[in-house]
Amino acid sequence: MRRRVAVTGVGLHTPAGRRPDDLMHALDDGRTLAVASPELIQAGAPVTFAGLVPEFDMTGYVDKRRLRQLERPNMLGLAAAADALDDAGLPMEPGAFDPAAFGVAVGTGHGNHHVMERVATQADVDLHRLHPSTVTRIMYNSTAALISARFGAAAFSMTYVAACASGGMAIGEAMRRIREGQVVAALAGGVDSPVSPLTVAAFARMRVLSTSRADPATASRPFDTERDGFVLSEGASFLLLEEWEHAKARGAHVYGEVAGYHTNSDAYHAVAPRPDGSTAARCMLGALLDAGIEPGEVGHINANATSTWSGDEAEGRAIQAVFGAAGPPVTAPKGVLGHMIGGAAAAEAFASLRFGAREEVAPVANVDQVQGGLGINVVVGEPQAAVGPWAVSNSLGFGGHNVSLVLSSAG
């Protein structure tokens, strides 16, 4: 018997803040949450603005001794995971679930790679006296391991590294395990903190970052004819996924359901998407098939839409292929949040659940004119009604990694 998978908790540490209402207000406001970065300015980086998470008191999550051992992604991930458990009404201590029935799935594109950047840029580094925790600090799986140990999640602790698709893959794979009866619950989402001079310079050399806007609040422009790249952001977002009947039995508040998931590969290029969007289209169709619904039942689409020219165009063609020119409203939260890489998917999935529940989709930020020829229903200027609880949320990453989730806000 295939079990249903409920979303009972959310934890957010994004440029919009920590509260779910902060996220929704920011998306409704429709301005890019990018600010000048003193670190990037001081380093003379080619782009000096980014999406940054407002500072918060980490001592509410871990003791000061442990805090000294954590890198920025670890802090964001632990805090967002703890907030998701708290939002779900579960104790933030080991034993809230049977450890063998509770898992962790984390998506990250960059892990703690900035640790090596920091070491490598030290002119006087002594290779014989590196800090003993250097290896554990740079491991891509460090955040998943820390969350698993902190909350006693012994069923599995998995890390998915699939560029921008990492967080969506973590959610989908955790959902599968719950649906198949392997576990009762899982913390699933992702984290990245890639805003460092070297990383920003590297992305800038690829010509994928926005550089032409004097005002960072208008820099990210998904689907717009004047888009010139994305805003790099840090952030973490996690969902507590729970077997539906277990959630109902304990009286949990249910935001909605993760009902479908599919992943595939463009098998095309290291960073460019397949131009015709055909593989991304098959990914969405696979997720719809997994959920058991037809394209005509979808009330809105959360596009990956990072604001790059080739990426948005390919995804637009994919959406048109699946849903037609008169398809459901299409929104794109990265216009507001910037691109949090692995930290994006859970925040966007949660936003889709909220859009479905209120039957209204926020407009895409900073769109003056939608690129001609895409033939999709991009929400521009004002909110648009969403008919029905079903949504498709895409996460499409460098390397051709495609993930589509099907979500339902219905109880």
GROMACS .gro file of C-alpha atoms in nm:
model
  411
    1MET     CA    1   0.000   0.000   0.000
    2ARG     CA    2   0.138   0.339  -0.103
    3ARG     CA    3   0.128   0.577   0.191
    4ARG     CA    4   0.047   0.947   0.162
    5VAL     CA    5   0.313   1.196   0.271
    6ALA     CA    6   0.210   1.506   0.466
    7VAL     CA    7   0.404   1.828   0.521
    8THR     CA    8   0.365   1.908   0.891
    9GLY     CA    9   0.649   2.151   0.958
   10VAL     CA   10   0.860   2.413   0.783
   11GLY     CA   11   1.188   2.579   0.879
   12LEU     CA   12   1.317   2.878   0.684
   13HIS     CA   13   1.637   3.079   0.705
   14THR     CA   14   1.629   3.280   0.383
   15PRO     CA   15   1.691   3.640   0.274
   16ALA     CA   16   1.322   3.697   0.355
   17GLY     CA   17   1.376   3.603   0.721
   18ARG     CA   18   1.274   3.311   0.939
   19ARG     CA   19   0.896   3.318   0.961
   20PRO     CA   20   0.672   3.160   0.697
   21ASP     CA   21   0.467   3.480   0.684
   22ASP     CA   22   0.786   3.677   0.611
   23LEU     CA   23   0.845   3.457   0.308
   24MET     CA   24   0.494   3.504   0.174
   25HIS     CA   25   0.495   3.880   0.233
   26ALA     CA   26   0.826   3.909   0.046
   27LEU     CA   27   0.695   3.708  -0.250
   28ASP     CA   28   0.382   3.922  -0.262
   29ASP     CA   29   0.591   4.240  -0.245
   30GLY     CA   30   0.787   4.131  -0.550
   31ARG     CA   31   1.130   4.291  -0.506
   32THR     CA   32   1.464   4.112  -0.512
   33LEU     CA   33   1.600   4.075  -0.158
   34ALA     CA   34   1.960   4.150  -0.255
   35VAL     CA   35   2.189   4.376  -0.056
   36ALA     CA   36   2.546   4.502  -0.084
   37SER     CA   37   2.792   4.257   0.071
   38PRO     CA   38   3.083   4.417   0.260
   39GLU     CA   39   3.292   4.104   0.206
   40LEU     CA   40   3.241   4.115  -0.171
   41ILE     CA   41   3.305   4.488  -0.184
   42GLN     CA   42   3.625   4.460   0.017
   43ALA     CA   43   3.750   4.176  -0.202
   44GLY     CA   44   3.678   4.369  -0.522
   45ALA     CA   45   3.445   4.097  -0.651
   46PRO     CA   46   3.294   4.152  -0.999
   47VAL     CA   47   2.947   4.142  -0.839
   48THR     CA   48   2.907   4.301  -0.496
   49PHE     CA   49   2.547   4.225  -0.401
   50ALA     CA   50   2.380   3.902  -0.294
   51GLY     CA   51   2.091   3.759  -0.096
   52LEU     CA   52   2.194   3.726   0.267
   53VAL     CA   53   2.015   3.567   0.562
   54PRO     CA   54   1.952   3.817   0.845
   55GLU     CA   55   2.169   3.741   1.146
   56PHE     CA   56   2.013   3.541   1.430
   57ASP     CA   57   2.110   3.398   1.767
   58MET     CA   58   2.248   3.051   1.705
   59THR     CA   59   2.289   2.979   2.077
   60GLY     CA   60   1.918   2.899   2.084
   61TYR     CA   61   1.996   2.592   1.875
   62VAL     CA   62   2.332   2.459   1.996
   63ASP     CA   63   2.563   2.524   2.290
   64LYS     CA   64   2.859   2.760   2.254
   65ARG     CA   65   3.115   2.480   2.249
   66ARG     CA   66   2.950   2.311   1.951
   67LEU     CA   67   2.887   2.645   1.783
   68ARG     CA   68   3.262   2.706   1.751
   69GLN     CA   69   3.287   2.392   1.537
   70LEU     CA   70   3.019   2.491   1.285
   71GLU     CA   71   3.051   2.658   0.948
   72ARG     CA   72   2.786   2.893   0.811
   73PRO     CA   73   2.595   2.625   0.610
   74ASN     CA   74   2.590   2.400   0.918
   75MET     CA   75   2.440   2.680   1.126
   76LEU     CA   76   2.173   2.763   0.871
   77GLY     CA   77   2.085   2.398   0.814
   78LEU     CA   78   2.066   2.305   1.182
   79ALA     CA   79   1.855   2.610   1.262
   80ALA     CA   80   1.611   2.553   0.976
   81ALA     CA   81   1.577   2.183   1.063
   82ALA     CA   82   1.510   2.268   1.428
   83ASP     CA   83   1.249   2.525   1.328
   84ALA     CA   84   1.074   2.268   1.109
   85LEU     CA   85   1.049   2.027   1.402
   86ASP     CA   86   0.927   2.305   1.629
   87ASP     CA   87   0.667   2.414   1.372
   88ALA     CA   88   0.545   2.054   1.351
   89GLY     CA   89   0.488   2.051   1.727
   90LEU     CA   90   0.760   1.799   1.802
   91PRO     CA   91   1.028   1.820   2.072
   92MET     CA   92   1.365   1.932   1.940
   93GLU     CA   93   1.540   1.648   2.116
   94PRO     CA   94   1.630   1.290   2.024
   95GLY     CA   95   1.339   1.055   2.083
   96ALA     CA   96   1.057   1.259   1.925
   97PHE     CA   97   1.030   0.963   1.691
   98ASP     CA   98   1.158   0.611   1.704
   99PRO     CA   99   1.515   0.675   1.579
  100ALA     CA  100   1.486   0.386   1.336
  101ALA     CA  101   1.179   0.548   1.177
  102PHE     CA  102   1.315   0.903   1.140
  103GLY     CA  103   1.550   1.016   0.864
  104VAL     CA  104   1.731   1.320   0.725
  105ALA     CA  105   1.777   1.417   0.360
  106VAL     CA  106   1.982   1.726   0.275
  107GLY     CA  107   2.050   1.879  -0.064
  108THR     CA  108   2.351   2.104  -0.119
  109GLY     CA  109   2.535   2.230  -0.422
  110HIS     CA  110   2.840   2.373  -0.249
  111GLY     CA  111   2.862   2.215   0.095
  112ASN     CA  112   3.130   2.383   0.305
  113HIS     CA  113   3.369   2.437   0.014
  114HIS     CA  114   3.447   2.791   0.136
  115VAL     CA  115   3.655   2.632   0.415
  116MET     CA  116   3.914   2.529   0.157
  117GLU     CA  117   3.883   2.872  -0.006
  118ARG     CA  118   3.963   3.028   0.330
  119VAL     CA  119   4.262   2.802   0.385
  120ALA     CA  120   4.392   2.842   0.032
  121THR     CA  121   4.391   3.222   0.049
  122GLN     CA  122   4.599   3.234   0.367
  123ALA     CA  123   4.947   3.337   0.259
  124ASP     CA  124   5.107   3.188   0.568
  125VAL     CA  125   4.915   2.859   0.581
  126ASP     CA  126   5.118   2.578   0.737
  127LEU     CA  127   5.017   2.252   0.571
  128HIS     CA  128   5.159   2.059   0.867
  129ARG     CA  129   4.941   2.241   1.120
  130LEU     CA  130   4.593   2.248   0.968
  131HIS     CA  131   4.308   2.247   1.217
  132PRO     CA  132   4.222   1.887   1.314
  133SER     CA  133   3.857   1.938   1.215
  134THR     CA  134   3.935   2.061   0.862
  135VAL     CA  135   3.815   1.739   0.697
  136THR     CA  136   3.490   1.721   0.892
  137ARG     CA  137   3.427   2.090   0.823
  138ILE     CA  138   3.453   2.052   0.446
  139MET     CA  139   3.256   1.727   0.405
  140TYR     CA  140   2.948   1.781   0.190
  141ASN     CA  141   2.754   1.552   0.424
  142SER     CA  142   2.845   1.745   0.739
  143THR     CA  143   2.509   1.924   0.771
  144ALA     CA  144   2.311   1.601   0.730
  145ALA     CA  145   2.534   1.430   0.986
  146LEU     CA  146   2.493   1.713   1.235
  147ILE     CA  147   2.114   1.720   1.197
  148SER     CA  148   2.092   1.344   1.229
  149ALA     CA  149   2.298   1.342   1.549
  150ARG     CA  150   2.124   1.647   1.697
  151PHE     CA  151   1.773   1.507   1.659
  152GLY     CA  152   1.834   1.132   1.676
  153ALA     CA  153   1.742   1.050   1.317
  154ALA     CA  154   1.889   0.703   1.273
  155ALA     CA  155   1.691   0.563   0.979
  156PHE     CA  156   1.905   0.739   0.719
  157SER     CA  157   2.120   1.047   0.678
  158MET     CA  158   2.153   1.125   0.308
  159THR     CA  159   2.317   1.410   0.118
  160TYR     CA  160   2.222   1.486  -0.242
  161VAL     CA  161   2.460   1.693  -0.453
  162ALA     CA  162   2.288   1.784  -0.779
  163ALA     CA  163   2.357   2.156  -0.814
  164CYS     CA  164   2.034   2.360  -0.815
  165ALA     CA  165   1.823   2.043  -0.808
  166SER     CA  166   1.977   1.917  -0.482
  167GLY     CA  167   1.705   2.028  -0.240
  168GLY     CA  168   1.421   1.903  -0.459
  169MET     CA  169   1.592   1.567  -0.493
  170ALA     CA  170   1.626   1.542  -0.113
  171ILE     CA  171   1.253   1.607  -0.070
  172GLY     CA  172   1.155   1.359  -0.339
  173GLU     CA  173   1.378   1.079  -0.216
  174ALA     CA  174   1.265   1.127   0.146
  175MET     CA  175   0.904   1.122   0.029
  176ARG     CA  176   0.964   0.791  -0.146
  177ARG     CA  177   1.097   0.629   0.171
  178ILE     CA  178   0.796   0.740   0.373
  179ARG     CA  179   0.555   0.638   0.100
  180GLU     CA  180   0.709   0.290   0.084
  181GLY     CA  181   0.680   0.246   0.461
  182GLN     CA  182   1.052   0.252   0.538
  183VAL     CA  183   1.020   0.545   0.781
  184VAL     CA  184   0.750   0.747   0.954
  185ALA     CA  185   0.905   1.091   0.909
  186ALA     CA  186   1.200   1.278   0.765
  187LEU     CA  187   1.352   1.622   0.770
  188ALA     CA  188   1.406   1.705   0.404
  189GLY     CA  189   1.536   2.016   0.232
  190GLY     CA  190   1.867   2.181   0.173
  191VAL     CA  191   2.121   2.449   0.246
  192ASP     CA  192   2.389   2.654   0.074
  193SER     CA  193   2.597   2.955   0.168
  194PRO     CA  194   2.789   3.025  -0.153
  195VAL     CA  195   2.834   3.401  -0.115
  196SER     CA  196   3.212   3.427  -0.105
  197PRO     CA  197   3.451   3.623  -0.329
  198LEU     CA  198   3.588   3.318  -0.510
  199THR     CA  199   3.247   3.164  -0.575
  200VAL     CA  200   3.094   3.490  -0.689
  201ALA     CA  201   3.390   3.554  -0.919
  202ALA     CA  202   3.360   3.204  -1.064
  203PHE     CA  203   2.988   3.241  -1.136
  204ALA     CA  204   3.050   3.586  -1.281
  205ARG     CA  205   3.308   3.441  -1.522
  206MET     CA  206   3.036   3.204  -1.644
  207ARG     CA  207   2.819   3.510  -1.716
  208VAL     CA  208   2.526   3.372  -1.518
  209LEU     CA  209   2.510   3.645  -1.251
  210SER     CA  210   2.317   3.967  -1.293
  211THR     CA  211   2.556   4.260  -1.332
  212SER     CA  212   2.369   4.531  -1.520
  213ARG     CA  213   2.135   4.665  -1.255
  214ALA     CA  214   2.225   4.969  -1.046
  215ASP     CA  215   1.954   4.871  -0.797
  216PRO     CA  216   1.995   4.515  -0.660
  217ALA     CA  217   1.621   4.510  -0.583
  218THR     CA  218   1.553   4.483  -0.956
  219ALA     CA  219   1.840   4.250  -1.045
  220SER     CA  220   1.660   3.914  -1.065
  221ARG     CA  221   1.406   3.916  -1.351
  222PRO     CA  222   1.283   3.565  -1.438
  223PHE     CA  223   1.132   3.538  -1.788
  224ASP     CA  224   1.182   3.911  -1.852
  225THR     CA  225   1.321   4.025  -2.187
  226GLU     CA  226   1.594   4.224  -2.004
  227ARG     CA  227   1.712   3.950  -1.768
  228ASP     CA  228   2.086   3.905  -1.747
  229GLY     CA  229   2.147   3.643  -1.478
  230PHE     CA  230   2.062   3.541  -1.124
  231VAL     CA  231   2.135   3.682  -0.782
  232LEU     CA  232   2.342   3.442  -0.574
  233SER     CA  233   2.193   3.390  -0.226
  234GLU     CA  234   2.251   3.190   0.087
  235GLY     CA  235   1.976   3.009   0.270
  236ALA     CA  236   1.835   2.693   0.422
  237SER     CA  237   1.486   2.551   0.411
  238PHE     CA  238   1.350   2.224   0.547
  239LEU     CA  239   1.016   2.045   0.554
  240LEU     CA  240   0.914   1.786   0.806
  241LEU     CA  241   0.758   1.511   0.598
  242GLU     CA  242   0.539   1.268   0.786
  243GLU     CA  243   0.331   0.965   0.702
  244TRP     CA  244  -0.023   1.100   0.659
  245GLU     CA  245  -0.208   0.876   0.905
  246HIS     CA  246   0.063   0.920   1.169
  247ALA     CA  247   0.033   1.298   1.137
  248LYS     CA  248  -0.346   1.287   1.165
  249ALA     CA  249  -0.334   1.052   1.462
  250ARG     CA  250  -0.119   1.291   1.663
  251GLY     CA  251  -0.334   1.591   1.564
  252ALA     CA  252  -0.064   1.764   1.359
  253HIS     CA  253  -0.138   2.066   1.145
  254VAL     CA  254  -0.098   1.956   0.784
  255TYR     CA  255   0.011   2.215   0.528
  256GLY     CA  256  -0.044   1.974   0.243
  257GLU     CA  257   0.100   1.676   0.068
  258VAL     CA  258   0.400   1.581  -0.144
  259ALA     CA  259   0.218   1.358  -0.391
  260GLY     CA  260   0.452   1.316  -0.687
  261TYR     CA  261   0.821   1.318  -0.772
  262HIS     CA  262   1.037   1.251  -1.074
  263THR     CA  263   1.398   1.315  -1.165
  264ASN     CA  264   1.590   1.276  -1.489
  265SER     CA  265   1.893   1.413  -1.672
  266ASP     CA  266   1.925   1.637  -1.977
  267ALA     CA  267   2.237   1.436  -2.074
  268TYR     CA  268   2.337   1.738  -2.277
  269HIS     CA  269   2.592   1.983  -2.131
  270ALA     CA  270   2.787   2.060  -1.813
  271VAL     CA  271   2.593   2.380  -1.741
  272ALA     CA  272   2.354   2.462  -2.026
  273PRO     CA  273   2.004   2.312  -2.029
  274ARG     CA  274   1.876   2.118  -2.327
  275PRO     CA  275   1.744   2.408  -2.537
  276ASP     CA  276   1.411   2.254  -2.639
  277GLY     CA  277   1.323   2.169  -2.276
  278SER     CA  278   1.219   1.817  -2.377
  279THR     CA  279   1.380   1.639  -2.080
  280ALA     CA  280   1.243   1.889  -1.828
  281ALA     CA  281   0.901   1.835  -1.987
  282ARG     CA  282   0.933   1.459  -1.939
  283CYS     CA  283   1.036   1.522  -1.579
  284MET     CA  284   0.714   1.714  -1.509
  285LEU     CA  285   0.508   1.448  -1.685
  286GLY     CA  286   0.677   1.179  -1.477
  287ALA     CA  287   0.594   1.361  -1.155
  288LEU     CA  288   0.232   1.407  -1.262
  289LEU     CA  289   0.209   1.036  -1.346
  290ASP     CA  290   0.358   0.953  -1.007
  291ALA     CA  291   0.093   1.169  -0.839
  292GLY     CA  292  -0.186   1.023  -1.051
  293ILE     CA  293  -0.313   1.352  -1.194
  294GLU     CA  294  -0.340   1.510  -1.538
  295PRO     CA  295  -0.179   1.840  -1.649
  296GLY     CA  296  -0.523   2.003  -1.663
  297GLU     CA  297  -0.566   1.954  -1.288
  298VAL     CA  298  -0.262   2.167  -1.197
  299GLY     CA  299  -0.355   2.502  -1.043
  300HIS     CA  300  -0.017   2.671  -1.072
  301ILE     CA  301   0.351   2.609  -1.148
  302ASN     CA  302   0.651   2.713  -0.943
  303ALA     CA  303   0.919   2.754  -1.207
  304ASN     CA  304   1.287   2.705  -1.133
  305ALA     CA  305   1.342   3.023  -1.342
  306THR     CA  306   1.670   3.159  -1.210
  307SER     CA  307   1.675   3.460  -1.448
  308THR     CA  308   1.935   3.327  -1.691
  309TRP     CA  309   1.852   3.359  -2.058
  310SER     CA  310   1.898   2.997  -2.164
  311GLY     CA  311   1.757   2.842  -1.846
  312ASP     CA  312   1.431   3.036  -1.839
  313GLU     CA  313   1.378   2.990  -2.212
  314ALA     CA  314   1.427   2.612  -2.196
  315GLU     CA  315   1.198   2.579  -1.895
  316GLY     CA  316   0.935   2.794  -2.063
  317ARG     CA  317   0.937   2.562  -2.363
  318ALA     CA  318   0.908   2.262  -2.131
  319ILE     CA  319   0.607   2.412  -1.951
  320GLN     CA  320   0.438   2.494  -2.282
  321ALA     CA  321   0.497   2.140  -2.405
  322VAL     CA  322   0.326   1.991  -2.100
  323PHE     CA  323   0.052   2.244  -2.026
  324GLY     CA  324  -0.006   2.433  -2.351
  325ALA     CA  325  -0.020   2.806  -2.416
  326ALA     CA  326  -0.329   2.851  -2.198
  327GLY     CA  327  -0.175   2.667  -1.906
  328PRO     CA  328  -0.188   2.745  -1.534
  329PRO     CA  329  -0.027   3.053  -1.376
  330VAL     CA  330   0.353   3.038  -1.358
  331THR     CA  331   0.542   3.207  -1.077
  332ALA     CA  332   0.914   3.218  -0.989
  333PRO     CA  333   1.024   3.288  -0.629
  334LYS     CA  334   1.390   3.331  -0.725
  335GLY     CA  335   1.296   3.673  -0.855
  336VAL     CA  336   1.258   3.771  -0.490
  337LEU     CA  337   1.483   3.531  -0.298
  338GLY     CA  338   1.767   3.503  -0.545
  339HIS     CA  339   1.918   3.162  -0.600
  340MET     CA  340   1.984   2.972  -0.276
  341ILE     CA  341   2.101   2.665  -0.473
  342GLY     CA  342   2.029   2.365  -0.243
  343GLY     CA  343   1.839   2.588  -0.002
  344ALA     CA  344   1.576   2.687  -0.258
  345ALA     CA  345   1.350   2.386  -0.313
  346ALA     CA  346   1.187   2.344   0.028
  347ALA     CA  347   1.109   2.717   0.057
  348GLU     CA  348   0.957   2.716  -0.291
  349ALA     CA  349   0.759   2.397  -0.224
  350PHE     CA  350   0.619   2.552   0.092
  351ALA     CA  351   0.526   2.870  -0.097
  352SER     CA  352   0.342   2.654  -0.351
  353LEU     CA  353   0.141   2.493  -0.072
  354ARG     CA  354   0.049   2.836   0.062
  355PHE     CA  355  -0.042   2.966  -0.284
  356GLY     CA  356  -0.267   2.666  -0.333
  357ALA     CA  357  -0.432   2.706   0.006
  358ARG     CA  358  -0.517   3.072  -0.056
  359GLU     CA  359  -0.595   3.009  -0.426
  360GLU     CA  360  -0.380   3.301  -0.537
  361VAL     CA  361  -0.031   3.311  -0.686
  362ALA     CA  362   0.220   3.594  -0.634
  363PRO     CA  363   0.357   3.771  -0.943
  364VAL     CA  364   0.713   3.722  -1.066
  365ALA     CA  365   0.939   4.004  -0.945
  366ASN     CA  366   1.068   4.276  -1.177
  367VAL     CA  367   0.903   4.157  -1.497
  368ASP     CA  368   0.835   4.446  -1.733
  369GLN     CA  369   0.785   4.234  -2.043
  370VAL     CA  370   0.777   3.855  -2.070
  371GLN     CA  371   1.007   3.712  -2.335
  372GLY     CA  372   0.809   3.663  -2.651
  373GLY     CA  373   0.748   3.318  -2.790
  374LEU     CA  374   0.748   3.128  -2.461
  375GLY     CA  375   0.372   3.087  -2.469
  376ILE     CA  376   0.324   3.041  -2.096
  377ASN     CA  377   0.108   3.219  -1.841
  378VAL     CA  378   0.369   3.411  -1.637
  379VAL     CA  379   0.208   3.601  -1.348
  380VAL     CA  380   0.300   3.967  -1.397
  381GLY     CA  381   0.217   4.277  -1.195
  382GLU     CA  382  -0.073   4.149  -0.987
  383PRO     CA  383  -0.154   3.818  -0.817
  384GLN     CA  384  -0.344   3.566  -1.022
  385ALA     CA  385  -0.605   3.313  -0.913
  386ALA     CA  386  -0.494   2.952  -0.880
  387VAL     CA  387  -0.769   2.704  -0.956
  388GLY     CA  388  -0.740   2.396  -0.740
  389PRO     CA  389  -0.488   2.273  -0.483
  390TRP     CA  390  -0.238   2.103  -0.717
  391ALA     CA  391   0.099   2.255  -0.801
  392VAL     CA  392   0.414   2.152  -0.984
  393SER     CA  393   0.745   2.280  -0.844
  394ASN     CA  394   1.060   2.251  -1.056
  395SER     CA  395   1.427   2.243  -0.955
  396LEU     CA  396   1.657   2.230  -1.258
  397GLY     CA  397   2.032   2.232  -1.204
  398PHE     CA  398   2.368   2.268  -1.376
  399GLY     CA  399   2.476   1.934  -1.515
  400GLY     CA  400   2.128   1.864  -1.650
  401HIS     CA  401   1.978   1.754  -1.318
  402ASN     CA  402   1.598   1.789  -1.332
  403VAL     CA  403   1.355   1.744  -1.043
  404SER     CA  404   0.980   1.801  -1.040
  405LEU     CA  405   0.758   1.774  -0.734
  406VAL     CA  406   0.379   1.760  -0.733
  407LEU     CA  407   0.223   1.916  -0.425
  408SER     CA  408  -0.131   1.946  -0.299
  409SER     CA  409  -0.261   2.193  -0.041
  410ALA     CA  410  -0.584   1.995   0.004
  411GLY     CA  411  -0.637   1.838   0.346
   0.00000   0.00000   0.00000
